[in-house]
Coordinates of C-alpha atoms in Angstrom, one line a residue:
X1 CA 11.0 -31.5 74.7
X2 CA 9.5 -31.3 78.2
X3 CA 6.9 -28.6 77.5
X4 CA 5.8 -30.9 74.5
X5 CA 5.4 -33.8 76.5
X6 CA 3.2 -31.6 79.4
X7 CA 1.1 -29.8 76.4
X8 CA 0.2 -33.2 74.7
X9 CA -2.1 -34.6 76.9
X10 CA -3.8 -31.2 76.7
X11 CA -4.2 -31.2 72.9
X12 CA -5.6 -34.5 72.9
X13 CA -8.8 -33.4 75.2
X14 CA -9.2 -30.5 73.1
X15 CA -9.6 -32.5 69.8
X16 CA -11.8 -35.4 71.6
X17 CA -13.7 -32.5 72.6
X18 CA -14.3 -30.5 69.3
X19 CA -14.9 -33.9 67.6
X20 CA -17.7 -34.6 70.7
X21 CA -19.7 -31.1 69.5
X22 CA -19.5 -32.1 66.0
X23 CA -21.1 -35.1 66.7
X24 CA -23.9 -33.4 68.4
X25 CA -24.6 -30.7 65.7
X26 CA -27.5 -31.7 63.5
X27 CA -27.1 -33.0 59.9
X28 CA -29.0 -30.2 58.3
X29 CA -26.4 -27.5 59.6
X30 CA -23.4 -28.7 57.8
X31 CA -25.4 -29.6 54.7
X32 CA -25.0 -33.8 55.0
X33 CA -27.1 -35.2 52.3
X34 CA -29.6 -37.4 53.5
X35 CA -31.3 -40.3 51.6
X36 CA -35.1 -41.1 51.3
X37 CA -36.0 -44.4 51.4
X38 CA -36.8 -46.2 48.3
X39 CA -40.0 -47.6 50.0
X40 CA -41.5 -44.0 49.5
X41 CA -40.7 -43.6 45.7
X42 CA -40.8 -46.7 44.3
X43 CA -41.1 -46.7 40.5
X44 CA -43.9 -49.0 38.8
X45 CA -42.2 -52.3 37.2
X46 CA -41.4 -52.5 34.1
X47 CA -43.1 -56.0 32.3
X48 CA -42.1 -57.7 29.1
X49 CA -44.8 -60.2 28.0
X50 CA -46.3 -59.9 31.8
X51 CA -42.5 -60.7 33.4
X52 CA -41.1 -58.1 35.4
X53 CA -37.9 -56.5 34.3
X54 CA -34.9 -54.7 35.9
X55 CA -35.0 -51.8 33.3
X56 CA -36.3 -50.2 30.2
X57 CA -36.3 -51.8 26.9
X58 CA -33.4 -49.8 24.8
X59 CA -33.6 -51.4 20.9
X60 CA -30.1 -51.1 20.0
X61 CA -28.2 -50.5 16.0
X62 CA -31.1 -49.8 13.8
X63 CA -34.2 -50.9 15.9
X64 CA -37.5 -49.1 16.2
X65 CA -39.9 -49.9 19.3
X66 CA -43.2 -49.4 18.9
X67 CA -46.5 -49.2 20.3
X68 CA -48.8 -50.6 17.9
X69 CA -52.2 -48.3 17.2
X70 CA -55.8 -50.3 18.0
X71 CA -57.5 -50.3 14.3
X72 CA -60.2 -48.6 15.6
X73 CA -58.5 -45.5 17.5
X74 CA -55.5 -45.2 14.5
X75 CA -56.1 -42.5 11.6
X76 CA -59.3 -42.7 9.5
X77 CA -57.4 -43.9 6.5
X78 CA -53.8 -44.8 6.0
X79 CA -54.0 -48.2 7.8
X80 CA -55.9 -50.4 4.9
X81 CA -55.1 -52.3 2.0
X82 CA -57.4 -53.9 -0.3
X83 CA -58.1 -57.6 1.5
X84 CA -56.2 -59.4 -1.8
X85 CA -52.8 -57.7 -1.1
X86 CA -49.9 -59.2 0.9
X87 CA -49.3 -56.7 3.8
X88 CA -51.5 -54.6 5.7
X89 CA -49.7 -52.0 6.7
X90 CA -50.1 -50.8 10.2
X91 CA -49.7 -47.6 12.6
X92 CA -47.6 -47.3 16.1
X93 CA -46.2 -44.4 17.8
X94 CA -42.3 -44.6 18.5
X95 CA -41.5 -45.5 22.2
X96 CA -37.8 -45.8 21.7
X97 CA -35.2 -45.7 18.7
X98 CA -32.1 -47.3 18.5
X99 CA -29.1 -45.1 17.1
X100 CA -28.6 -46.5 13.6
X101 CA -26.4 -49.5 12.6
X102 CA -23.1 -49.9 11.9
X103 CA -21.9 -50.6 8.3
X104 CA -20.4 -54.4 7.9
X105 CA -17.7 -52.9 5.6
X106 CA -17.3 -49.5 6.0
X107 CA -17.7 -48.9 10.0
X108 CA -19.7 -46.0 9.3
X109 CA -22.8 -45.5 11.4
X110 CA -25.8 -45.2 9.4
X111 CA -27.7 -43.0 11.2
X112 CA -31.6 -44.1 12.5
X113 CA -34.3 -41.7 10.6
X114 CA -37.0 -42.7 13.1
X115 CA -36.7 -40.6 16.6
X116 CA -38.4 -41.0 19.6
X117 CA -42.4 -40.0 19.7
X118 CA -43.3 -40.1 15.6
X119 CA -45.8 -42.1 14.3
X120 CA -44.6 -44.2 11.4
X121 CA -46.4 -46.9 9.3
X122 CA -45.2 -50.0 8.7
X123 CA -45.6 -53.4 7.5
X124 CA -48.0 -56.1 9.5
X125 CA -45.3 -58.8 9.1
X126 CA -42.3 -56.5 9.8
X127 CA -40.7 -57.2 13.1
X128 CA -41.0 -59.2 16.4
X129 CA -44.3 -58.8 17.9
X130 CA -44.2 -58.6 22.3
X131 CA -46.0 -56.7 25.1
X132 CA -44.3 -54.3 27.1
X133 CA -46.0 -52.5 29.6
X134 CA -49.0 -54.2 29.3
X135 CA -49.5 -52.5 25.5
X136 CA -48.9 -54.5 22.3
X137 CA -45.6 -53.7 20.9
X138 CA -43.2 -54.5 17.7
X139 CA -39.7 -54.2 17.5
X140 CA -39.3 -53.6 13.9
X141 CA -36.4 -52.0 11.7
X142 CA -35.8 -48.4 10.4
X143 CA -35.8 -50.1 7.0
X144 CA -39.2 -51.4 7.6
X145 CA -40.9 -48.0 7.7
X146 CA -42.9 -46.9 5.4
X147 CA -43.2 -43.0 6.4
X148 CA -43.3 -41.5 9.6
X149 CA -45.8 -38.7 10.9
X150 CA -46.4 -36.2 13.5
X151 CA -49.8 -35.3 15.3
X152 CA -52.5 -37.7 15.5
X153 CA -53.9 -38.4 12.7
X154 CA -51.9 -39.1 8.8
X155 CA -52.0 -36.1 6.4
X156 CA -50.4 -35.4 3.3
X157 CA -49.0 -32.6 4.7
X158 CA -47.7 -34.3 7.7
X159 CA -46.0 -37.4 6.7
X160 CA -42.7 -37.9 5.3
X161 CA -41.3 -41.0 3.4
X162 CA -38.5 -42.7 4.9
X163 CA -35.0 -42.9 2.9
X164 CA -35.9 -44.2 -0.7
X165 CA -39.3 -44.4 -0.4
X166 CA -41.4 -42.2 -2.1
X167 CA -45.4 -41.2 -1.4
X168 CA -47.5 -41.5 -5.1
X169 CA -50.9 -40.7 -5.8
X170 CA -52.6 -43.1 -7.1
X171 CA -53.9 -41.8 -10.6
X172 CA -57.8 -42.6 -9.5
X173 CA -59.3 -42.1 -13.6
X174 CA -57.8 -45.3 -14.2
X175 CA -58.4 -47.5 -11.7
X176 CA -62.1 -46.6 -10.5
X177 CA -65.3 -47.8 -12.0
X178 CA -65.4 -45.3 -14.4
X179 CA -65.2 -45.8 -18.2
X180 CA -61.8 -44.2 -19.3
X181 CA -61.8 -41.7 -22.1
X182 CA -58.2 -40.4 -23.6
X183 CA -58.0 -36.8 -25.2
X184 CA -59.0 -38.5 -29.0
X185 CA -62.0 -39.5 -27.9
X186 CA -61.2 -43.4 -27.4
X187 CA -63.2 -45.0 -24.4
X188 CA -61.9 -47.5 -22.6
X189 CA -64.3 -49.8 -20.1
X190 CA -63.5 -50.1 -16.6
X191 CA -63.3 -53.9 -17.1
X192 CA -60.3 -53.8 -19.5
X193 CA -58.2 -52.7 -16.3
X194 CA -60.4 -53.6 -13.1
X195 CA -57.5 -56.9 -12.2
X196 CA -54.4 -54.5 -12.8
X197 CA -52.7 -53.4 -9.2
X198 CA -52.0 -49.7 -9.5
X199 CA -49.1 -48.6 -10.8
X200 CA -49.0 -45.5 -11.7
X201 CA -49.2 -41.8 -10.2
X202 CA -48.1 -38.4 -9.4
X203 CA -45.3 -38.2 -7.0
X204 CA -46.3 -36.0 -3.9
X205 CA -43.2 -36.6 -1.7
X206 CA -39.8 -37.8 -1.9
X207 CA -37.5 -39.2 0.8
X208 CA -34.2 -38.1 1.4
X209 CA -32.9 -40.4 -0.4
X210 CA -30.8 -44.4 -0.1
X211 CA -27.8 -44.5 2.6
X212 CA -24.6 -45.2 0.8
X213 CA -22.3 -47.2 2.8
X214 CA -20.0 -43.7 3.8
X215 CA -23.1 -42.6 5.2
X216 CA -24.0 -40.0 2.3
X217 CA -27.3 -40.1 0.8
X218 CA -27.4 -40.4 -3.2
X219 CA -29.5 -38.3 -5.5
X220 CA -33.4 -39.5 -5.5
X221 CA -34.5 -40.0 -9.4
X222 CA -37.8 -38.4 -9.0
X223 CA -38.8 -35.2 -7.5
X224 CA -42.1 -33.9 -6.8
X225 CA -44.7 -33.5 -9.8
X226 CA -43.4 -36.2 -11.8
X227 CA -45.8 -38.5 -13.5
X228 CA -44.5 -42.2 -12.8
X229 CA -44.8 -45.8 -13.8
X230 CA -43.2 -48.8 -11.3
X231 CA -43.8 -52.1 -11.0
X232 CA -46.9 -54.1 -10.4
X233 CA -47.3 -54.9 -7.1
X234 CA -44.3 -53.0 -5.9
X235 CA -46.2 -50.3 -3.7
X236 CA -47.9 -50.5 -1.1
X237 CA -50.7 -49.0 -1.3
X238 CA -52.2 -46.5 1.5
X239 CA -55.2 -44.7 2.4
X240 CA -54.6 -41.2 3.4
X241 CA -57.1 -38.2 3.7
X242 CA -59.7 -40.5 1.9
X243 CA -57.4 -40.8 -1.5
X244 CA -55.4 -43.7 -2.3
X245 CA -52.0 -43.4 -2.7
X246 CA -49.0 -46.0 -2.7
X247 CA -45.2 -46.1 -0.9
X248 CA -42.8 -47.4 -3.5
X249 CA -38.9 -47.6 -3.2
X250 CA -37.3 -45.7 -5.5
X251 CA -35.6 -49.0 -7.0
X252 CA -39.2 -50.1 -7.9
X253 CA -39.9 -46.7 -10.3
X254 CA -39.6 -47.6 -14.0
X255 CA -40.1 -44.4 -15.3
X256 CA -41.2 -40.7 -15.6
X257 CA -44.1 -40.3 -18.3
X258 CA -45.0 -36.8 -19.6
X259 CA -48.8 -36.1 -20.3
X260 CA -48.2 -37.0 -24.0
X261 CA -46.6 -40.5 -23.2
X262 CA -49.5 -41.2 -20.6
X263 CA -51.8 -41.1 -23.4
X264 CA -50.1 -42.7 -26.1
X265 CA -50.0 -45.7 -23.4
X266 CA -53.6 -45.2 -23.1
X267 CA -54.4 -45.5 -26.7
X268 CA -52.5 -48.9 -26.9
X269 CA -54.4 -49.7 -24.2
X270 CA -57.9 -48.9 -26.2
X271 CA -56.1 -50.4 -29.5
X272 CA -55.3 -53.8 -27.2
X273 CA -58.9 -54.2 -25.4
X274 CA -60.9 -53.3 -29.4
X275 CA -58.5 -55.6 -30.5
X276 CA -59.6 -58.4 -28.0
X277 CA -63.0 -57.5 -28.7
X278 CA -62.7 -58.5 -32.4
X279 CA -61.2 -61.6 -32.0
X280 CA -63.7 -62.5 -29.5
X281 CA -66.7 -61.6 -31.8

């Protein structure tokens, strides 16, 4: 007990001196982390509508945030519709993407199409408009696309319709300002059909097909190559390449016509406009 007592005092000076040289040794040679000051990186601030804010927007469930494309610097075609329709549709390049909502019944997550650097077109009066960053934005929903594309500008080859939408060409013998003329011979002025919207077309591209509430996707009715007729006024119709074509939902498509049914519509068509012509004489 007495040797402990005298060798205590002793231990103690050794550890206040050990600790002493510690203190003394610099930070670099026993790895201590040091910390720059956030004066010398400070990030730009983040604005939405010209108000600073703390972080990036992140659009949340099925939201899409985009930067809207000036008319002048977006794609040569795809952006116009003829100045009587409804909706314009417009172009924007994808800044964020939520992950996909959550099914009301089911739970299920229905996953967001729309990722993170696509363009995608989409209708004018879809969404909220705001500025963010000092660029002219729209927070719009997945549901609201159109078709997304990558590159710069829209190609056939390029874009892809979104869910249940599907891309048709616009069959131009109809609606241009030429007379039509079916296989028997019948000619049919321009006039009979100049007021009638398009409706009618080749399918070029399908989408993957409508969400089901488990998350599946069901069947799509078309496929590629078929000849179809859908509602007046349901498409929405797009410039791309220089060729008109129209976005339709799937719901909108009436039918499939085969080559022999698109000119047996043609001759009513001739048979209704003679008829007209008659009575009017």
């Amino acid at each position: 007990m007495r040797s402990f007592l005298v060798s205590y005092p002793v231990l103690l000076l050794v550890l206040i001196s050990v600790a002493s040289t510690l203190a003394w040794i610099p930070s670099h040679r026993i790895n201590v982390p040091t910390q720059t000051p956030l004066t010398q990186h400070a990030a730009a601030p983040i604005t939405l509508d010209g108000k600073e804010i703390r972080a990036p927007l992140t659009p949340l469930g099925n939201l899409v945030l985009v930067r809207v494309k000036d008319t002048l610097t977006a794609t040569g075609g795809g952006i116009l519709l003829p100045d009587q329709s409804k909706e314009r549709p417009t172009e924007g390049v994808v800044v964020e993407a939520g992950p996909g909502k959550i099914h009301p019944l089911t739970g299920v997550r229905i996953e967001n199409p729309i990722k993170t650097g696509v363009s995608v077109l989409y209708g004018k009066f879809d969404g909220r408009p705001l500025e963010y960053q000092g660029d002219e934005c729209q927070v719009i929903r997945d549901d609201d696309v159109l078709l997304y594309y990558t590159g710069v500008s829209m190609k056939v080859d390029t874009v892809t319709p979104v869910r249940d939408y599907v891309l048709v060409k616009i069959d131009e013998n109809k609606y241009g300002d030429k007379p039509l003329q079916t296989k028997s011979g019948v000619v049919i002025a321009s006039q009979v059909v100049k007021d009638d919207a398009p409706c009618e077309g080749v399918v070029i591209k399908v989408g993957e097909g409508r969400m089901a509430s488990n998350g599946k996707l069901t069947t799509p009715p078309v496929q590629s190559g078929d000849y179809v007729k859908f509602k007046d006024y349901a498409g929405n119709g797009v410039m791309i390449e220089g060729k008109p074509f129209s976005v339709v939902k799937m719901g909108d498509i009436l039918c499939t016509l085969s080559e022999a049914e698109k000119e047996e519509i043609l001759e009513d068509l001739a048979a209704t406009a003679a008829a007209a012509s008659e009575d009017a004489a």
